[in-house]
Amino acid sequence: MANVKIFADSTSDLPAEWIPRYDIGIIPLYVVFGGETFQDGVDITPVDIYRRVEAAGSLPKTTAPSPKDFMDAFGPHIERGQDIVYISLSSQLSSTYQNALIAAAEFPEGRIHVVDSLTLCSGIGLLVMKAVKAAAEGRTAGEIAALVSAIRPRVETQFVIDTLEYLYKGGRCSGMQNFIGSLLQIRPVLKLVDGNIIPAYKVRGRKEKAVQQMLDNALADRDNMDNDLIIVAHTLAEEEALRLAAILREQTGAREVAVAEAGCVISSHCGPGTVAIMYTRQ
């Protein structure tokens, strides 16, 4: 039987209890406020970030783990005879993938397989859970990496952003766009395409209208869903996420619909009140 350790980074936003249950390795990204540096999910939480943003009026920076961070995480498992599959945050959004490749090259060839998820948040989590299942079935690291790469284009991810303020502060929309969007109550819905975040559409009116549109889009695709797992992710919007999960559970027949709280990196860029639906197409 193959002995494979599955790794992801902190942007995979898996439900916390899954990490020890499935023995998943997590490598944290960094969150930087001024001269202070924190590890995502280790010594800073989304609530901490929102408090600091409110006090300072500016967003933190997020940075990738260094090659040494990856080497330190991978090394003990290689020494124990395990092979590794690491599924990274999209290479279009971060240097995390490249740094992992640099680290992997320092170990014997073929022992570490680095896969670019071309997505983020619990979209990565969907791929991680496919890898975990394949590892439990005894597949080799190379087979698991190939499986994840094949599934990757079928991951569907959409977000409803509650406020444009964080996108504006992060330089992702102009001041005029922020002003007009706030004035007209435009709720942007974002999706991942080829590893990049793009606007899927904009809904004018209350946030609930945009969330309903996102839900309707997902349900319209139910016949094409891989009903093994659907994940609803959120930033300080648990009640809304639980409601969406209940509807998806009832109307899709999915084996599992999980709710996950997004970590500090997503929170930094999207702000509080963000909700997302993520699933894999067949």
PDB file of N, CA, C and O in Angstrom, residues 124-159:
ATOM      1  N   ILE A 124      -9.930  24.580  -3.164  1.00  0.00           N
ATOM      2  CA  ILE A 124      -8.752  23.741  -2.917  1.00  0.00           C
ATOM      3  C   ILE A 124      -9.156  22.562  -2.035  1.00  0.00           C
ATOM      4  O   ILE A 124      -8.736  21.423  -2.253  1.00  0.00           O
ATOM      5  N   GLY A 125      -9.990  22.859  -1.029  1.00  0.00           N
ATOM      6  CA  GLY A 125     -10.422  21.810  -0.113  1.00  0.00           C
ATOM      7  C   GLY A 125     -11.096  20.646  -0.817  1.00  0.00           C
ATOM      8  O   GLY A 125     -10.925  19.484  -0.434  1.00  0.00           O
ATOM      9  N   LEU A 126     -11.884  20.931  -1.854  1.00  0.00           N
ATOM     10  CA  LEU A 126     -12.510  19.858  -2.618  1.00  0.00           C
ATOM     11  C   LEU A 126     -11.461  18.938  -3.225  1.00  0.00           C
ATOM     12  O   LEU A 126     -11.593  17.707  -3.199  1.00  0.00           O
ATOM     13  N   LEU A 127     -10.408  19.526  -3.791  1.00  0.00           N
ATOM     14  CA  LEU A 127      -9.334  18.730  -4.390  1.00  0.00           C
ATOM     15  C   LEU A 127      -8.564  17.964  -3.322  1.00  0.00           C
ATOM     16  O   LEU A 127      -8.161  16.812  -3.538  1.00  0.00           O
ATOM     17  N   VAL A 128      -8.361  18.609  -2.184  1.00  0.00           N
ATOM     18  CA  VAL A 128      -7.649  17.940  -1.086  1.00  0.00           C
ATOM     19  C   VAL A 128      -8.400  16.687  -0.652  1.00  0.00           C
ATOM     20  O   VAL A 128      -7.799  15.623  -0.438  1.00  0.00           O
ATOM     21  N   MET A 129      -9.718  16.782  -0.537  1.00  0.00           N
ATOM     22  CA  MET A 129     -10.486  15.628  -0.080  1.00  0.00           C
ATOM     23  C   MET A 129     -10.497  14.512  -1.118  1.00  0.00           C
ATOM     24  O   MET A 129     -10.531  13.325  -0.768  1.00  0.00           O
ATOM     25  N   LYS A 130     -10.459  14.838  -2.401  1.00  0.00           N
ATOM     26  CA  LYS A 130     -10.306  13.806  -3.425  1.00  0.00           C
ATOM     27  C   LYS A 130      -8.952  13.110  -3.270  1.00  0.00           C
ATOM     28  O   LYS A 130      -8.845  11.882  -3.409  1.00  0.00           O
ATOM     29  N   ALA A 131      -7.920  13.901  -2.960  1.00  0.00           N
ATOM     30  CA  ALA A 131      -6.584  13.333  -2.769  1.00  0.00           C
ATOM     31  C   ALA A 131      -6.539  12.456  -1.530  1.00  0.00           C
ATOM     32  O   ALA A 131      -5.919  11.383  -1.535  1.00  0.00           O
ATOM     33  N   VAL A 132      -7.169  12.900  -0.460  1.00  0.00           N
ATOM     34  CA  VAL A 132      -7.209  12.118   0.785  1.00  0.00           C
ATOM     35  C   VAL A 132      -7.858  10.759   0.540  1.00  0.00           C
ATOM     36  O   VAL A 132      -7.359   9.715   0.987  1.00  0.00           O
ATOM     37  N   LYS A 133      -8.968  10.757  -0.185  1.00  0.00           N
ATOM     38  CA  LYS A 133      -9.670   9.505  -0.481  1.00  0.00           C
ATOM     39  C   LYS A 133      -8.797   8.580  -1.317  1.00  0.00           C
ATOM     40  O   LYS A 133      -8.710   7.368  -1.045  1.00  0.00           O
ATOM     41  N   ALA A 134      -8.120   9.149  -2.317  1.00  0.00           N
ATOM     42  CA  ALA A 134      -7.256   8.334  -3.178  1.00  0.00           C
ATOM     43  C   ALA A 134      -6.081   7.763  -2.394  1.00  0.00           C
ATOM     44  O   ALA A 134      -5.673   6.609  -2.606  1.00  0.00           O
ATOM     45  N   ALA A 135      -5.529   8.549  -1.472  1.00  0.00           N
ATOM     46  CA  ALA A 135      -4.425   8.058  -0.639  1.00  0.00           C
ATOM     47  C   ALA A 135      -4.884   6.905   0.242  1.00  0.00           C
ATOM     48  O   ALA A 135      -4.167   5.912   0.427  1.00  0.00           O
ATOM     49  N   ALA A 136      -6.102   7.011   0.789  1.00  0.00           N
ATOM     50  CA  ALA A 136      -6.647   5.953   1.630  1.00  0.00           C
ATOM     51  C   ALA A 136      -6.875   4.667   0.838  1.00  0.00           C
ATOM     52  O   ALA A 136      -6.837   3.561   1.398  1.00  0.00           O
ATOM     53  N   GLU A 137      -7.100   4.816  -0.460  1.00  0.00           N
ATOM     54  CA  GLU A 137      -7.291   3.653  -1.327  1.00  0.00           C
ATOM     55  C   GLU A 137      -5.968   3.023  -1.756  1.00  0.00           C
ATOM     56  O   GLU A 137      -5.966   2.003  -2.449  1.00  0.00           O
ATOM     57  N   GLY A 138      -4.861   3.639  -1.362  1.00  0.00           N
ATOM     58  CA  GLY A 138      -3.553   3.076  -1.657  1.00  0.00           C
ATOM     59  C   GLY A 138      -2.916   3.525  -2.954  1.00  0.00           C
ATOM     60  O   GLY A 138      -1.928   2.940  -3.400  1.00  0.00           O
ATOM     61  N   ARG A 139      -3.443   4.583  -3.545  1.00  0.00           N
ATOM     62  CA  ARG A 139      -2.839   5.077  -4.785  1.00  0.00           C
ATOM     63  C   ARG A 139      -1.499   5.743  -4.509  1.00  0.00           C
ATOM     64  O   ARG A 139      -1.270   6.287  -3.426  1.00  0.00           O
ATOM     65  N   THR A 140      -0.645   5.738  -5.500  1.00  0.00           N
ATOM     66  CA  THR A 140       0.668   6.354  -5.351  1.00  0.00           C
ATOM     67  C   THR A 140       0.562   7.867  -5.447  1.00  0.00           C
ATOM     68  O   THR A 140      -0.456   8.413  -5.919  1.00  0.00           O
ATOM     69  N   ALA A 141       1.631   8.556  -5.040  1.00  0.00           N
ATOM     70  CA  ALA A 141       1.629  10.021  -5.101  1.00  0.00           C
ATOM     71  C   ALA A 141       1.453  10.503  -6.535  1.00  0.00           C
ATOM     72  O   ALA A 141       0.729  11.472  -6.792  1.00  0.00           O
ATOM     73  N   GLY A 142       2.119   9.831  -7.479  1.00  0.00           N
ATOM     74  CA  GLY A 142       1.984  10.224  -8.878  1.00  0.00           C
ATOM     75  C   GLY A 142       0.570  10.045  -9.391  1.00  0.00           C
ATOM     76  O   GLY A 142       0.053  10.891 -10.132  1.00  0.00           O
ATOM     77  N   GLU A 143      -0.067   8.951  -8.986  1.00  0.00           N
ATOM     78  CA  GLU A 143      -1.450   8.712  -9.395  1.00  0.00           C
ATOM     79  C   GLU A 143      -2.389   9.744  -8.794  1.00  0.00           C
ATOM     80  O   GLU A 143      -3.322  10.216  -9.457  1.00  0.00           O
ATOM     81  N   ILE A 144      -2.154  10.102  -7.545  1.00  0.00           N
ATOM     82  CA  ILE A 144      -3.006  11.095  -6.886  1.00  0.00           C
ATOM     83  C   ILE A 144      -2.848  12.465  -7.538  1.00  0.00           C
ATOM     84  O   ILE A 144      -3.830  13.171  -7.783  1.00  0.00           O
ATOM     85  N   ALA A 145      -1.614  12.841  -7.838  1.00  0.00           N
ATOM     86  CA  ALA A 145      -1.366  14.136  -8.488  1.00  0.00           C
ATOM     87  C   ALA A 145      -2.058  14.197  -9.844  1.00  0.00           C
ATOM     88  O   ALA A 145      -2.654  15.221 -10.207  1.00  0.00           O
ATOM     89  N   ALA A 146      -1.999  13.102 -10.591  1.00  0.00           N
ATOM     90  CA  ALA A 146      -2.657  13.059 -11.901  1.00  0.00           C
ATOM     91  C   ALA A 146      -4.167  13.144 -11.754  1.00  0.00           C
ATOM     92  O   ALA A 146      -4.847  13.828 -12.540  1.00  0.00           O
ATOM     93  N   LEU A 147      -4.721  12.467 -10.737  1.00  0.00           N
ATOM     94  CA  LEU A 147      -6.158  12.521 -10.482  1.00  0.00           C
ATOM     95  C   LEU A 147      -6.603  13.939 -10.157  1.00  0.00           C
ATOM     96  O   LEU A 147      -7.594  14.435 -10.711  1.00  0.00           O
ATOM     97  N   VAL A 148      -5.888  14.602  -9.269  1.00  0.00           N
ATOM     98  CA  VAL A 148      -6.237  15.973  -8.873  1.00  0.00           C
ATOM     99  C   VAL A 148      -6.163  16.911 -10.079  1.00  0.00           C
ATOM    100  O   VAL A 148      -7.040  17.764 -10.278  1.00  0.00           O
ATOM    101  N   SER A 149      -5.139  16.745 -10.894  1.00  0.00           N
ATOM    102  CA  SER A 149      -4.997  17.591 -12.086  1.00  0.00           C
ATOM    103  C   SER A 149      -6.151  17.385 -13.056  1.00  0.00           C
ATOM    104  O   SER A 149      -6.604  18.332 -13.713  1.00  0.00           O
ATOM    105  N   ALA A 150      -6.652  16.151 -13.137  1.00  0.00           N
ATOM    106  CA  ALA A 150      -7.772  15.868 -14.036  1.00  0.00           C
ATOM    107  C   ALA A 150      -9.078  16.456 -13.515  1.00  0.00           C
ATOM    108  O   ALA A 150      -9.926  16.913 -14.298  1.00  0.00           O
ATOM    109  N   ILE A 151      -9.257  16.454 -12.194  1.00  0.00           N
ATOM    110  CA  ILE A 151     -10.486  16.977 -11.596  1.00  0.00           C
ATOM    111  C   ILE A 151     -10.492  18.507 -11.573  1.00  0.00           C
ATOM    112  O   ILE A 151     -11.549  19.142 -11.657  1.00  0.00           O
ATOM    113  N   ARG A 152      -9.319  19.097 -11.471  1.00  0.00           N
ATOM    114  CA  ARG A 152      -9.160  20.541 -11.269  1.00  0.00           C
ATOM    115  C   ARG A 152     -10.026  21.422 -12.173  1.00  0.00           C
ATOM    116  O   ARG A 152     -10.661  22.371 -11.662  1.00  0.00           O
ATOM    117  N   PRO A 153     -10.146  21.176 -13.490  1.00  0.00           N
ATOM    118  CA  PRO A 153     -10.967  22.076 -14.320  1.00  0.00           C
ATOM    119  C   PRO A 153     -12.456  22.003 -14.014  1.00  0.00           C
ATOM    120  O   PRO A 153     -13.221  22.856 -14.479  1.00  0.00           O
ATOM    121  N   ARG A 154     -12.868  21.010 -13.234  1.00  0.00           N
ATOM    122  CA  ARG A 154     -14.294  20.823 -12.966  1.00  0.00           C
ATOM    123  C   ARG A 154     -14.729  21.439 -11.635  1.00  0.00           C
ATOM    124  O   ARG A 154     -15.894  21.305 -11.245  1.00  0.00           O
ATOM    125  N   VAL A 155     -13.814  22.105 -10.938  1.00  0.00           N
ATOM    126  CA  VAL A 155     -14.167  22.755  -9.674  1.00  0.00           C
ATOM    127  C   VAL A 155     -14.868  24.080  -9.962  1.00  0.00           C
ATOM    128  O   VAL A 155     -14.347  24.932 -10.685  1.00  0.00           O
ATOM    129  N   GLU A 156     -16.063  24.236  -9.408  1.00  0.00           N
ATOM    130  CA  GLU A 156     -16.855  25.451  -9.583  1.00  0.00           C
ATOM    131  C   GLU A 156     -16.858  26.235  -8.269  1.00  0.00           C
ATOM    132  O   GLU A 156     -17.187  25.698  -7.206  1.00  0.00           O
ATOM    133  N   THR A 157     -16.498  27.514  -8.365  1.00  0.00           N
ATOM    134  CA  THR A 157     -16.418  28.364  -7.182  1.00  0.00           C
ATOM    135  C   THR A 157     -17.020  29.724  -7.484  1.00  0.00           C
ATOM    136  O   THR A 157     -16.613  30.379  -8.441  1.00  0.00           O
ATOM    137  N   GLN A 158     -18.006  30.137  -6.675  1.00  0.00           N
ATOM    138  CA  GLN A 158     -18.562  31.482  -6.796  1.00  0.00           C
ATOM    139  C   GLN A 158     -18.695  32.109  -5.415  1.00  0.00           C
ATOM    140  O   GLN A 158     -18.998  31.421  -4.438  1.00  0.00           O
ATOM    141  N   PHE A 159     -18.427  33.420  -5.359  1.00  0.00           N
ATOM    142  CA  PHE A 159     -18.493  34.192  -4.119  1.00  0.00           C
ATOM    143  C   PHE A 159     -19.487  35.341  -4.274  1.00  0.00           C
ATOM    144  O   PHE A 159     -19.546  35.961  -5.336  1.00  0.00           O
TER     145      PHE A 159
END
